[in-house]
Coordinates of C-alpha atoms in Angstrom, one line a residue:
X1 CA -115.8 -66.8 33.5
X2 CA -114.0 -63.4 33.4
X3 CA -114.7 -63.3 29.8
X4 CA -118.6 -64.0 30.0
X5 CA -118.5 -61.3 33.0
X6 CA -117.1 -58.5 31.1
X7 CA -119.3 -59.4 28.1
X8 CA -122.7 -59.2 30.6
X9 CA -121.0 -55.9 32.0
X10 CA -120.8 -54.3 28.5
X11 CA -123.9 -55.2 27.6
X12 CA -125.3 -54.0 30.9
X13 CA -123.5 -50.5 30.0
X14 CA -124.8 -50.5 26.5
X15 CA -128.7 -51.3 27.9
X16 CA -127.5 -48.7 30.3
X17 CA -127.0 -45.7 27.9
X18 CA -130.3 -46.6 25.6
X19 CA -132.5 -46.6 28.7
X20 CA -130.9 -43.4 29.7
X21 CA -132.2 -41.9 26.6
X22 CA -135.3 -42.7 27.5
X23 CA -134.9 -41.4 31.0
X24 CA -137.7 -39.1 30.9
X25 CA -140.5 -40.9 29.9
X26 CA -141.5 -42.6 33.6
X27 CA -141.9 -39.4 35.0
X28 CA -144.1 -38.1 32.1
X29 CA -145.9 -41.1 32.3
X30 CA -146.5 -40.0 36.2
X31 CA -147.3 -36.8 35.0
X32 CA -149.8 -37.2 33.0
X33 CA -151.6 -40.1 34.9
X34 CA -151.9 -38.1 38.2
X35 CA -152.4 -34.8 36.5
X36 CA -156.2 -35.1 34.9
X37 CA -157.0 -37.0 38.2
X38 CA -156.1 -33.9 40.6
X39 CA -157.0 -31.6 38.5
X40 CA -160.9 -32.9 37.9
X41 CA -160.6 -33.3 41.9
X42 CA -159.7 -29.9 42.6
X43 CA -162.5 -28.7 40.2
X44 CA -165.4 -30.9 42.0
X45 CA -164.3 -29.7 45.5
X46 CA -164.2 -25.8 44.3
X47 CA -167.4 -26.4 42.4
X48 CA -168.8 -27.8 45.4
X49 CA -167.1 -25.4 48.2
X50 CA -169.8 -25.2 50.7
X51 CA -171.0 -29.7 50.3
X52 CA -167.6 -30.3 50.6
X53 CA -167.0 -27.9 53.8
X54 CA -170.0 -29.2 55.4
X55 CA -168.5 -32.6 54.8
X56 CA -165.3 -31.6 56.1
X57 CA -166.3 -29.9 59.4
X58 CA -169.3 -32.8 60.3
X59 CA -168.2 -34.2 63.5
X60 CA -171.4 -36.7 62.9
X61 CA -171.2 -37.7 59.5
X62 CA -168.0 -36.2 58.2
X63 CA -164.4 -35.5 58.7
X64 CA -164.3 -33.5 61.6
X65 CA -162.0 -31.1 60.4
X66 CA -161.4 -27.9 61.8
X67 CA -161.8 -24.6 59.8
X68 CA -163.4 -26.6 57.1
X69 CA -163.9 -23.7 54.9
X70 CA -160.3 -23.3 54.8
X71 CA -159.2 -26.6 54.6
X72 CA -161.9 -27.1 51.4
X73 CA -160.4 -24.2 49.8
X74 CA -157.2 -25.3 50.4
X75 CA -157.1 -28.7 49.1
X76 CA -159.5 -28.4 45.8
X77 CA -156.7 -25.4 44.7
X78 CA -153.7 -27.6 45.6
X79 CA -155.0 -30.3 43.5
X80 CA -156.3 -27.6 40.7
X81 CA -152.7 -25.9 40.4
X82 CA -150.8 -28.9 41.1
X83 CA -152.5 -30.7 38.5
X84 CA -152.0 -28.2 35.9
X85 CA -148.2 -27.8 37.3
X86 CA -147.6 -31.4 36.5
X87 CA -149.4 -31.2 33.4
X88 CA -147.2 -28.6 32.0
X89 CA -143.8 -30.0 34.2
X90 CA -143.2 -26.3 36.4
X91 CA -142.3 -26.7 39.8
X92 CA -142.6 -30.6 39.7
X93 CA -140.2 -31.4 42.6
X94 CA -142.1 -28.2 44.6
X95 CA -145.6 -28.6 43.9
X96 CA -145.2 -32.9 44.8
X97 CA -145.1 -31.8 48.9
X98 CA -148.2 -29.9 48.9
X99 CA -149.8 -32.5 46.8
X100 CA -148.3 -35.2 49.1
X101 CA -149.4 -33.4 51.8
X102 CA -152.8 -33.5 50.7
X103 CA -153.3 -37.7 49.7
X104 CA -151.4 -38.5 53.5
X105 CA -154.4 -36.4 54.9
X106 CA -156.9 -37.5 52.8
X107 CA -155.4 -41.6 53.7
X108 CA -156.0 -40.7 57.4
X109 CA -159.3 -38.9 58.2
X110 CA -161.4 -39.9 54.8
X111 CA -159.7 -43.7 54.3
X112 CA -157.9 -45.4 56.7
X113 CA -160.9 -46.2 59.1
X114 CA -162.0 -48.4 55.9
X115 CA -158.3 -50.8 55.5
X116 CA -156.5 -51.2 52.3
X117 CA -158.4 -52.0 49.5
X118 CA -160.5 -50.2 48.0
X119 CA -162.6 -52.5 46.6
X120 CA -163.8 -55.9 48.8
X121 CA -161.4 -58.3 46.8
X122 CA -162.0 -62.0 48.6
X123 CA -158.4 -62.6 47.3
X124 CA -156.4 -59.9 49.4
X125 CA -153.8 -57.9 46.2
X126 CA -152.2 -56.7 49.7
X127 CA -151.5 -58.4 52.7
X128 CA -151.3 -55.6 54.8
X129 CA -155.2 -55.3 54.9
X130 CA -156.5 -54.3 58.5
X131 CA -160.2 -54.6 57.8
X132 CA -160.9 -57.7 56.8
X133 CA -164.1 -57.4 58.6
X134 CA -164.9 -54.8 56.2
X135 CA -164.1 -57.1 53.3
X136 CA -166.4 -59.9 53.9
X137 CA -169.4 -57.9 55.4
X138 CA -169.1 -55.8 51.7
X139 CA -168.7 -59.3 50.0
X140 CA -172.2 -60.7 51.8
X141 CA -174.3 -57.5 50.5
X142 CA -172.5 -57.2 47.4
X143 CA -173.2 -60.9 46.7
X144 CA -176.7 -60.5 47.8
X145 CA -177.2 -57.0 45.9
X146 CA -176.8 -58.9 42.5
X147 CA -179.2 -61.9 43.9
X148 CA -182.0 -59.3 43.8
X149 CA -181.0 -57.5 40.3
X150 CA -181.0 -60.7 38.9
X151 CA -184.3 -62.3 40.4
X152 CA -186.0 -58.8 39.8
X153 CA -184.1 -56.5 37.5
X154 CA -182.5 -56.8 33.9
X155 CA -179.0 -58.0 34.9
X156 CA -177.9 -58.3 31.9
X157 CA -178.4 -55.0 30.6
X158 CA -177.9 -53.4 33.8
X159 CA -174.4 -55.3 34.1
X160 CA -173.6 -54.1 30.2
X161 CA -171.6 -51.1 31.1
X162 CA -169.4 -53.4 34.0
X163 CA -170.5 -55.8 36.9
X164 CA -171.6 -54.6 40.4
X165 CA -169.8 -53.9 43.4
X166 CA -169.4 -51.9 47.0
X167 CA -167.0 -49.1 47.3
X168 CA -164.5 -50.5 50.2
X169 CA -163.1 -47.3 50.0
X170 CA -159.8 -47.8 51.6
X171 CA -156.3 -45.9 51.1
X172 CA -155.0 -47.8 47.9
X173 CA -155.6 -45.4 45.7
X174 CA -154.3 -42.0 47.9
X175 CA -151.8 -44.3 48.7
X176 CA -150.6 -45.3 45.2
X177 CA -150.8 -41.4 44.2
X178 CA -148.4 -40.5 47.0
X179 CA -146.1 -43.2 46.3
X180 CA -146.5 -41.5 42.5
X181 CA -146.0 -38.3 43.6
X182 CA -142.8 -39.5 45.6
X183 CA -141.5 -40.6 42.6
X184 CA -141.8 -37.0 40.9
X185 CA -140.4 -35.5 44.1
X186 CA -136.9 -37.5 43.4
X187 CA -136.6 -37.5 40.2
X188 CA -138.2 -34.3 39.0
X189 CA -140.7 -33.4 35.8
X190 CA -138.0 -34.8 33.3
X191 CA -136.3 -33.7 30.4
X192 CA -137.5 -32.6 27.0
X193 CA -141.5 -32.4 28.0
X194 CA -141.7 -30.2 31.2
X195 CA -141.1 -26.4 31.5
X196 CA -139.4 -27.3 34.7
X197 CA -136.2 -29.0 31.8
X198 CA -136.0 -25.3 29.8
X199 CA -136.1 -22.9 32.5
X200 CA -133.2 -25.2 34.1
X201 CA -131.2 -25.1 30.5
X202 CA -131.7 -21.1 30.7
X203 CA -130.7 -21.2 34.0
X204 CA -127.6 -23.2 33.7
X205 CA -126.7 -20.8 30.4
X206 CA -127.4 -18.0 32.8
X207 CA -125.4 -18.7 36.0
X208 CA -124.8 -22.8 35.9
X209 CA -126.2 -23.3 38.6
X210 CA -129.3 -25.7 37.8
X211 CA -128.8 -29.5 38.3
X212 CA -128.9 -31.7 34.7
X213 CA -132.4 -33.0 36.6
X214 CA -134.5 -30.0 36.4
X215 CA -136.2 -27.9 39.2

């Protein structure tokens, strides 16, 4: 038995030091999943300023916000910059808060009134999902939305590109970015691909006082 264990624990240590070469791949995977996405958002919102601070400030119809100017401004350039700061890996660990900041904000006043999911799924991926309610009522007009396109449209050539649904619009997805973001906030841009990995090796040449982990 001691045998087989120390031949599983020297195998572990050998799988051990090849994944470790590896080590910064998952976050440039993050990296450059989230980075294309905040970016194109921060573009929309500053190429939209005054929509998307009308939206903002709405007590009626939108978020009820208050200084929506500001708040429009400030989101669609955190996501611009931070989306080009993860791109390029500078400031990974610093820019993640803001960025964090901005999807736990964005969960509560534009999301979280709608559940989980974003899409009505009858087969919950979750089972945290507090609307429910929200899920069947989408299922009925969904259901009945492709009734008429097929009694009266083209349904197959309108359902070419991808089938039809209804927006749920709940938190997964700010959700699953801040979780994402989370993950570059512990661990960093990574090495070898992120700005963040050379200005720590000059740094360390420099003084020694950057960690082996980046910025």
């Amino acid at each position: 038995m001691n045998k087989a264990l120390r031949g599983i624990n020297a195998f572990y240590r050998v799988f051990l030091r090849l994944v470790g070469r590896f080590d910064w791949l998952g976050p440039l995977a993050l990296r450059l999943f989230l980075a294309p996405i905040l970016i194109l958002a921060g573009m929309n919102k500053l190429g939209s300023i005054e929509e998307v601070a009308t939206w903002f400030g709405s007590p009626d119809w939108g978020l009820g916000l208050p200084a929506p100017y500001l708040m429009a401004w400030l989101a669609g350039l955190t996501e611009l910059l931070g989306g080009v700061a993860l791109l390029v890996g500078l400031g990974v660990r610093l820019v993640a808060v803001p960025l964090m900041f901005v999807m736990a904000v964005a969960a509560v006043t534009a999301h979280w009134e709608y559940g989980w999911h974003a899409l009505p799924e009858q087969t919950l991926t979750m089972p945290w999902e507090w609307r429910e309610d929200l899920i069947e009522e989408a299922v009925v007009r969904r259901d009945k939305a492709r009734e008429l396109l097929q009694a009266h449209g083209n349904y197959e050539w309108l359902t070419e590109a991808g089938s039809f649904t209804v927006l749920k619009n709940g938190v997964e997805f700010t959700a699953t970015y801040f979780v994402m973001l989370l993950a570059l906030l512990c661990s960093g841009g990574g090495r070898w691909v992120s700005l963040d990995h050379w200005l720590c090796r000059a740094a360390r040449r420099a003084s020694g006082n950057c960690s082996s982990q980046g910025i």
